[in-house]
Short mmCIF file of C-alpha atoms in Angstrom, two decimals:
data_model
loop_
_atom_site.label_atom_id
_atom_site.label_comp_id
_atom_site.label_asym_id
_atom_site.label_seq_id
_atom_site.Cartn_x
_atom_site.Cartn_y
_atom_site.Cartn_z
CA MET M 24 -29.47 4.02 35.47
CA PRO M 25 -26.57 3.99 32.96
CA GLY M 26 -24.16 1.10 32.66
CA PRO M 27 -20.59 1.28 33.97
CA VAL M 28 -18.07 3.91 32.89
CA PHE M 29 -15.87 2.84 30.00
CA LEU M 30 -14.07 6.11 29.15
CA ARG M 31 -13.65 8.90 31.65
CA GLY M 32 -13.05 12.55 30.84
CA ASP M 33 -12.98 15.68 33.01
CA ASP M 34 -16.61 16.71 32.61
CA VAL M 35 -18.20 13.72 30.96
CA ALA M 36 -17.88 9.98 31.19
CA LEU M 37 -18.83 7.52 28.46
CA HIS M 38 -20.89 4.67 29.86
CA THR M 39 -22.07 1.43 28.30
CA VAL M 40 -25.74 1.68 27.39
CA SER M 41 -28.22 -0.23 29.55
CA GLU M 42 -31.89 -0.83 28.85
CA ASP M 43 -32.70 1.81 31.45
CA ASP M 44 -31.19 4.37 29.09
CA TYR M 45 -33.43 3.51 26.14
CA ALA M 46 -36.10 6.03 27.16
CA PHE M 47 -33.54 8.86 27.21
CA LEU M 48 -32.18 7.83 23.80
CA GLN M 49 -35.61 7.40 22.30
CA ARG M 50 -36.80 10.79 23.55
CA ASN M 51 -33.82 12.56 21.99
CA TRP M 52 -33.72 10.59 18.76
CA ASN M 53 -37.30 11.63 18.18
CA ASP M 54 -36.81 15.21 19.38
CA PRO M 55 -37.22 17.71 16.51
CA ALA M 56 -34.59 19.88 18.22
CA VAL M 57 -32.00 17.08 18.21
CA ARG M 58 -32.47 14.82 15.23
CA PRO M 59 -31.94 17.41 12.49
CA GLY M 60 -28.34 17.64 13.71
CA PHE M 61 -27.66 14.16 12.42
CA GLY M 62 -30.31 14.14 9.74
CA GLY M 63 -32.64 11.78 11.59
CA ALA M 64 -36.06 11.74 9.97
CA THR M 65 -37.49 8.39 10.98
CA VAL M 66 -39.79 7.65 13.86
CA MET M 67 -37.83 5.71 16.46
CA HIS M 68 -40.17 3.38 18.25
CA GLY M 69 -39.08 1.30 21.21
CA GLU M 70 -38.05 -1.72 19.22
CA ALA M 71 -35.91 0.39 16.91
CA VAL M 72 -34.03 1.82 19.88
CA ALA M 73 -33.09 -1.64 21.09
CA ASP M 74 -32.11 -2.68 17.56
CA HIS M 75 -29.88 0.35 17.12
CA VAL M 76 -28.11 -0.03 20.46
CA GLU M 77 -27.65 -3.76 20.17
CA GLY M 78 -26.61 -3.45 16.53
CA LEU M 79 -23.68 -1.26 17.48
CA ALA M 80 -22.82 -2.81 20.84
CA GLU M 81 -22.80 -6.37 19.59
CA SER M 82 -21.12 -5.91 16.23
CA ASP M 83 -17.43 -5.61 15.38
CA GLU M 84 -18.19 -2.51 13.35
CA GLY M 85 -19.01 -0.01 16.05
CA GLU M 86 -19.46 0.98 19.66
CA ILE M 87 -22.13 3.03 21.39
CA PHE M 88 -21.86 4.98 24.63
CA LEU M 89 -24.13 7.03 26.79
CA VAL M 90 -22.55 10.39 27.59
CA CYS M 91 -23.10 11.34 31.23
CA ALA M 92 -22.24 14.41 33.25
CA ASP M 93 -22.32 13.99 37.01
CA GLY M 94 -23.88 10.61 36.42
CA ASP M 95 -26.84 11.93 34.42
CA PRO M 96 -27.32 11.16 30.72
CA VAL M 97 -26.65 14.17 28.49
CA GLY M 98 -26.08 12.59 25.08
CA GLU M 99 -24.71 9.82 22.94
CA GLY M 100 -21.30 9.12 21.45
CA PHE M 101 -20.78 6.36 18.94
CA LEU M 102 -18.41 4.84 16.42
CA PHE M 103 -19.75 3.10 13.33
CA ASP M 104 -18.67 1.60 10.00
CA LEU M 105 -15.46 0.44 11.69
CA ASP M 106 -13.20 -1.27 9.17
CA SER M 107 -10.22 -3.01 10.80
CA GLN M 108 -8.55 -3.80 7.51
CA ARG M 109 -8.51 -0.17 6.43
CA GLY M 110 -8.06 1.06 9.98
CA ARG M 111 -10.87 3.61 9.82
CA VAL M 112 -14.06 4.39 11.65
CA GLU M 113 -16.74 7.09 11.58
CA LEU M 114 -17.59 9.21 14.60
CA GLY M 115 -21.02 10.38 15.72
CA TYR M 116 -22.34 12.27 18.75
CA TRP M 117 -25.14 14.48 19.96
CA VAL M 118 -25.96 16.32 23.17
CA ALA M 119 -29.47 16.94 24.46
CA PRO M 120 -30.68 20.55 24.07
CA ASP M 121 -30.67 21.39 27.76
CA ALA M 122 -27.07 20.19 28.14
CA GLN M 123 -25.53 21.95 25.14
CA GLY M 124 -22.99 24.77 25.40
CA GLN M 125 -20.83 23.15 28.07
CA GLY M 126 -18.24 21.38 25.95
CA TYR M 127 -19.73 17.93 26.40
CA ALA M 128 -19.74 17.06 22.70
CA THR M 129 -16.14 18.18 22.29
CA GLU M 130 -14.94 16.08 25.18
CA THR M 131 -16.99 13.12 23.93
CA ALA M 132 -15.38 13.39 20.50
CA GLU M 133 -11.93 13.60 22.07
CA LEU M 134 -12.50 10.55 24.22
CA LEU M 135 -13.71 8.53 21.23
CA VAL M 136 -10.83 9.65 19.02
CA GLU M 137 -8.30 8.80 21.71
CA TYR M 138 -9.96 5.42 22.16
CA ALA M 139 -9.99 4.71 18.42
CA PHE M 140 -6.30 5.52 18.00
CA THR M 141 -4.73 4.30 21.22
CA GLU M 142 -6.88 1.32 22.14
CA ARG M 143 -8.30 0.09 18.84
CA ARG M 144 -5.20 0.70 16.70
CA LEU M 145 -7.18 2.55 14.07
CA ASN M 146 -5.49 4.94 11.67
CA LYS M 147 -8.25 7.37 10.77
CA VAL M 148 -11.48 8.76 12.18
CA VAL M 149 -13.93 10.39 9.81
CA ALA M 150 -17.02 12.45 10.51
CA ARG M 151 -19.83 13.86 8.43
CA VAL M 152 -21.57 17.11 9.39
CA LEU M 153 -24.70 18.56 7.85
CA ALA M 154 -23.54 21.74 6.20
CA PHE M 155 -25.73 23.99 8.34
CA ASN M 156 -24.58 22.43 11.60
CA ASP M 157 -22.00 24.96 12.74
CA GLY M 158 -22.05 23.68 16.32
CA SER M 159 -20.98 20.22 15.29
CA ARG M 160 -18.42 21.64 12.86
CA ARG M 161 -16.80 23.61 15.70
CA VAL M 162 -16.60 20.45 17.79
CA LEU M 163 -14.65 18.65 15.07
CA GLU M 164 -12.34 21.56 14.36
CA THR M 165 -11.64 22.02 18.06
CA VAL M 166 -10.70 18.37 18.40
CA GLY M 167 -8.36 18.65 15.42
CA PHE M 168 -10.32 17.29 12.47
CA GLU M 169 -9.57 18.71 9.05
CA HIS M 170 -12.12 19.48 6.38
CA ALA M 171 -11.74 16.85 3.67
CA GLY M 172 -14.51 17.66 1.25
CA ARG M 173 -18.21 17.95 0.76
CA PHE M 174 -20.88 15.52 -0.36
CA ARG M 175 -23.54 17.44 -2.23
CA GLU M 176 -27.18 16.90 -1.31
CA ASP M 177 -26.30 14.15 1.13
CA PHE M 178 -29.28 14.58 3.47
CA TYR M 179 -32.89 15.53 2.97
CA PHE M 180 -34.41 17.66 5.67
CA ASP M 181 -36.92 20.48 6.04
CA GLY M 182 -38.12 20.17 2.48
CA GLU M 183 -34.76 20.31 0.76
CA TYR M 184 -31.45 18.57 0.23
CA HIS M 185 -28.48 19.51 2.38
CA ASP M 186 -24.80 19.07 1.68
CA ALA M 187 -22.62 17.21 4.16
CA ASP M 188 -19.13 18.34 5.07
CA LEU M 189 -16.60 15.58 5.47
CA TYR M 190 -13.93 15.74 8.12
CA ASP M 191 -11.08 13.42 8.94
CA LEU M 192 -8.34 13.03 11.51
CA LEU M 193 -5.31 10.78 11.08
CA ALA M 194 -3.58 8.96 13.92
CA ALA M 195 -0.26 10.53 12.92
CA LYS M 196 -1.78 13.99 13.47
CA TRP M 197 -3.30 13.14 16.84
CA ASP M 198 -1.40 14.47 19.82
CA GLY M 199 -3.85 13.40 22.50
CA PRO M 200 -6.77 15.33 23.98
CA ARG M 201 -6.42 19.07 24.58
CA ARG M 202 -5.14 19.95 27.99
CA PRO M 203 -6.43 22.78 30.19
CA GLY M 204 -5.22 26.10 28.81
CA ASP M 205 -5.11 24.91 25.21
CA THR M 206 -6.92 27.20 22.84
CA GLY M 207 -10.09 26.11 21.20
CA ASP M 208 -13.76 26.78 21.52
CA ALA M 209 -14.75 24.26 24.14
CA SER M 210 -18.33 25.47 24.20
CA ALA M 211 -19.17 24.14 20.75
CA GLU M 212 -21.83 21.50 20.64
CA GLY M 213 -23.39 19.07 18.23
CA GLY M 214 -27.06 19.06 17.40
CA ALA M 215 -29.03 21.55 15.40
CA ASP M 216 -28.73 25.25 15.94
CA MET S 1 -10.55 -28.63 -9.27
CA PRO S 2 -9.32 -26.11 -6.63
CA GLY S 3 -11.09 -22.80 -6.13
CA PRO S 4 -10.17 -19.34 -7.46
CA VAL S 5 -6.75 -17.83 -6.85
CA PHE S 6 -6.55 -15.36 -3.97
CA LEU S 7 -2.77 -14.93 -3.70
CA ALA S 8 -0.33 -15.73 -6.49
CA GLY S 9 3.44 -16.26 -6.38
CA ASP S 10 5.80 -17.45 -9.08
CA ARG S 11 5.11 -21.13 -8.55
CA VAL S 12 2.47 -21.28 -5.84
CA THR S 13 -1.08 -19.99 -5.60
CA LEU S 14 -3.22 -19.75 -2.46
CA ARG S 15 -6.93 -20.33 -2.83
CA PRO S 16 -9.97 -20.46 -0.60
CA PRO S 17 -10.63 -24.13 0.21
CA GLU S 18 -13.72 -25.55 -1.47
CA GLU S 19 -15.87 -28.62 -1.13
CA GLU S 20 -13.82 -30.33 -3.83
CA ASP S 21 -10.67 -29.89 -1.74
CA LEU S 22 -12.17 -31.73 1.20
CA GLU S 23 -10.78 -35.13 0.26
CA PHE S 24 -7.24 -33.74 0.00
CA LEU S 25 -7.56 -31.80 3.25
CA CYS S 26 -9.09 -34.68 5.21
CA ARG S 27 -6.60 -37.27 3.91
CA ASN S 28 -3.59 -35.15 4.76
CA HIS S 29 -4.95 -33.93 8.07
CA ASN S 30 -5.14 -37.57 9.18
CA ASP S 31 -1.82 -38.64 7.62
CA PRO S 32 0.70 -39.41 10.38
CA ALA S 33 3.43 -37.80 8.26
CA VAL S 34 1.46 -34.54 8.27
CA ARG S 35 -0.40 -34.44 11.54
CA GLY S 36 2.66 -35.59 13.50
CA SER S 37 4.34 -32.21 13.20
CA MET S 38 1.36 -30.04 14.10
CA PRO S 39 0.77 -32.20 16.19
CA ARG S 40 -2.79 -33.48 15.91
CA VAL S 41 -3.60 -36.72 17.64
CA HIS S 42 -7.33 -37.07 17.10
CA PRO S 43 -8.84 -38.66 14.01
CA GLN S 44 -10.79 -36.13 11.99
CA ARG S 45 -13.90 -37.17 10.07
CA ARG S 46 -14.81 -35.55 6.77
CA GLU S 47 -17.55 -33.51 8.46
CA ASP S 48 -15.09 -32.12 10.99
CA THR S 49 -12.62 -31.25 8.24
CA ARG S 50 -15.38 -29.34 6.52
CA THR S 51 -16.08 -27.41 9.72
CA GLU S 52 -12.44 -26.65 10.40
CA TYR S 53 -11.23 -25.84 6.90
CA LEU S 54 -14.21 -24.72 4.86
CA GLU S 55 -16.49 -22.77 7.13
CA GLY S 56 -13.92 -20.21 8.20
CA SER S 57 -14.23 -17.73 11.02
CA ASP S 58 -13.81 -14.04 11.70
CA ASP S 59 -10.45 -14.53 13.34
CA SER S 60 -8.77 -16.79 10.82
CA VAL S 61 -7.83 -16.99 7.16
CA GLY S 62 -7.13 -20.45 5.76
CA LEU S 63 -5.89 -21.00 2.21
CA LEU S 64 -5.16 -24.06 0.10
CA ALA S 65 -1.71 -24.00 -1.47
CA CYS S 66 -1.53 -25.20 -5.09
CA ARG S 67 1.22 -25.67 -7.64
CA GLY S 68 0.85 -23.23 -10.50
CA HIS S 69 -1.88 -20.90 -11.64
CA SER S 70 -4.14 -23.10 -13.75
CA PRO S 71 -7.63 -24.13 -12.71
CA GLU S 72 -6.41 -27.75 -12.56
CA ALA S 73 -3.44 -26.94 -10.32
CA ASP S 74 -2.18 -29.69 -8.01
CA ARG S 75 -2.92 -29.34 -4.33
CA LEU S 76 0.18 -29.05 -2.17
CA GLY S 77 -0.86 -28.12 1.35
CA PHE S 78 -2.58 -25.63 3.57
CA CYS S 79 -1.58 -22.48 5.39
CA ALA S 80 -3.47 -20.15 7.68
CA LEU S 81 -3.51 -17.05 9.80
CA PHE S 82 -5.42 -17.78 12.97
CA ARG S 83 -6.20 -16.08 16.28
CA ILE S 84 -6.17 -12.80 14.36
CA ASN S 85 -6.31 -9.98 16.89
CA GLU S 86 -7.12 -6.72 15.13
CA ASP S 87 -6.75 -4.61 18.26
CA SER S 88 -3.12 -5.52 18.84
CA GLY S 89 -2.51 -6.28 15.18
CA ARG S 90 -1.20 -9.82 15.43
CA ALA S 91 -1.97 -13.35 14.27
CA GLU S 92 -0.46 -16.81 14.33
CA VAL S 93 0.80 -18.59 11.25
CA GLY S 94 0.28 -22.30 10.66
CA VAL S 95 1.23 -24.45 7.70
CA TRP S 96 1.31 -28.07 6.59
CA PHE S 97 2.29 -29.59 3.27
CA ALA S 98 1.62 -33.04 1.87
CA PRO S 99 4.66 -35.33 2.12
CA ASP S 100 5.22 -35.47 -1.64
CA ALA S 101 5.06 -31.66 -1.92
CA ARG S 102 7.98 -30.96 0.40
CA GLY S 103 11.58 -30.09 -0.23
CA GLN S 104 11.02 -27.95 -3.30
CA GLY S 105 10.49 -24.53 -1.73
CA TYR S 106 6.74 -24.51 -2.22
CA ALA S 107 5.93 -24.16 1.48
CA THR S 108 8.37 -21.30 1.85
CA GLU S 109 6.77 -19.47 -1.05
CA ALA S 110 3.30 -20.14 0.35
CA VAL S 111 4.19 -18.77 3.78
CA LYS S 112 5.81 -15.71 2.23
CA LEU S 113 2.61 -15.03 0.31
CA LEU S 114 0.62 -15.37 3.52
CA VAL S 115 2.98 -13.11 5.45
CA ALA S 116 2.79 -10.46 2.72
CA HIS S 117 -0.98 -10.66 2.87
CA ALA S 118 -0.95 -10.27 6.66
CA PHE S 119 1.28 -7.20 6.62
CA ASP S 120 0.49 -5.52 3.33
CA GLU S 121 -3.23 -6.21 3.04
CA ARG S 122 -4.49 -7.05 6.52
CA ARG S 123 -2.56 -4.25 8.23
CA LEU S 124 -1.23 -6.58 10.93
CA HIS S 125 1.87 -5.69 12.91
CA ARG S 126 3.19 -9.00 14.18
CA LEU S 127 3.03 -12.69 13.36
CA ASP S 128 3.59 -15.54 15.80
CA ALA S 129 4.61 -19.06 14.91
CA GLY S 130 5.68 -22.10 16.84
CA ALA S 131 7.37 -25.38 16.02
CA MET S 132 8.37 -28.50 17.89
CA VAL S 133 12.04 -28.17 18.76
CA SER S 134 12.64 -31.40 16.87
CA ASN S 135 10.91 -30.20 13.71
CA ASP S 136 13.92 -29.07 11.72
CA ARG S 137 11.92 -28.65 8.52
CA SER S 138 9.41 -26.19 10.00
CA ARG S 139 12.03 -24.27 11.92
CA ALA S 140 14.20 -23.86 8.83
CA LEU S 141 11.16 -22.69 6.87
CA LEU S 142 10.29 -20.04 9.47
CA GLU S 143 13.87 -18.82 9.56
CA ARG S 144 14.05 -18.64 5.76
CA VAL S 145 10.93 -16.51 5.74
CA GLY S 146 12.53 -14.20 8.28
CA PHE S 147 11.04 -15.18 11.63
CA THR S 148 13.19 -14.64 14.73
CA GLU S 149 13.44 -17.24 17.47
CA GLU S 150 12.07 -15.58 20.59
CA GLY S 151 11.86 -18.26 23.22
CA ARG S 152 10.95 -21.75 24.19
CA ARG S 153 8.03 -23.34 26.00
CA ARG S 154 9.28 -26.40 27.83
CA ASP S 155 7.55 -29.76 27.47
CA TYR S 156 4.80 -28.07 25.48
CA TYR S 157 3.80 -31.06 23.34
CA PHE S 158 3.46 -34.78 24.01
CA VAL S 159 4.68 -36.52 20.89
CA ALA S 160 5.70 -40.11 20.26
CA GLY S 161 5.67 -40.93 23.92
CA GLU S 162 7.62 -38.00 25.24
CA TYR S 163 7.36 -34.30 25.98
CA VAL S 164 8.83 -31.92 23.46
CA ASP S 165 9.60 -28.21 23.75
CA ARG S 166 7.97 -25.65 21.49
CA VAL S 167 10.15 -22.97 19.96
CA GLU S 168 8.41 -19.60 19.65
CA TYR S 169 9.02 -17.42 16.64
CA GLY S 170 7.95 -13.87 15.81
CA LEU S 171 8.10 -11.62 12.78
CA LEU S 172 7.33 -7.89 12.84
CA ALA S 173 5.96 -5.92 9.94
CA THR S 174 8.96 -3.58 10.23
CA GLU S 175 11.30 -6.55 9.67
CA TRP S 176 9.48 -7.86 6.64
CA ASN S 177 11.21 -6.90 3.42
CA GLY S 178 8.61 -8.41 1.19
CA ASP S 179 10.84 -10.45 -1.10
#
């Protein structure tokens, strides 16, 4: 079962990752329907799962959370490449295929952005989206990220190079999570289409 | 010969402490005229000075203060940011200078360099400092740099056979004018 709740939203809660969750993470990280969304092309064996989780959880340069809905794991939200001196961090997330389309990724991104700005005193959150990943792009735009540029041929997947779109959000532009009734496509999801 | 310059003022440079600085650091750390105002009351062996001053840590920045910019610059003292808390954006400032390096404004310049580094390069928001109520030299230095007296901890230190209050000082990034 997942670790305790660390950040709580309306539909999802972000839990610390326990060893019991490794099987869920490993299944999705290896899933051909999930990993293209973040450009994952390496086989994740059991040891690599532990290394990845512990690497983020135990370092000063990131955090990793299990995204749960009604107590069940539905995805992962994480912060990485955190640089306190510059006040910036990069955001990542994915939602398992059978849980997509319910706004979980959007709420996860909002919770992590709010955490980065209001608890960790960071100034900027950046994100990188594979150019074909319209679901993930909608998540970022709904949360309030702005398109900042494009890295050409930044990933290699499905026999060819893919550009990555760069997004950023500054603390000064952040007005807190959307409230009910705000406009925005809350059904957008990360992961591959 | 002291290490490379990390921060440079008109007359003072701050440099990462090196093995060759160990003798200076250890001698002064044990000197009653230096340690009395920190205060430190335990003898420190060379090995412990190496651990404290040379090995560094994630939550502190310690720099050797030297006179001038040349590779053969004289060593003057030591200053540090410690208990750096990135989440709240604060750190404490500490400084000591060798007895023969005092009274010429070097320590003030060194602390100003350190403060500028904390606010302008480290993105900190607040600096804490403390001084024994009887330590007029340190208190005057902190006030010259721009620190505000914020309070007093009663009987905080035991020095020379009696308890002494500690005066708490603070300086906010928004108050720092950088000169």
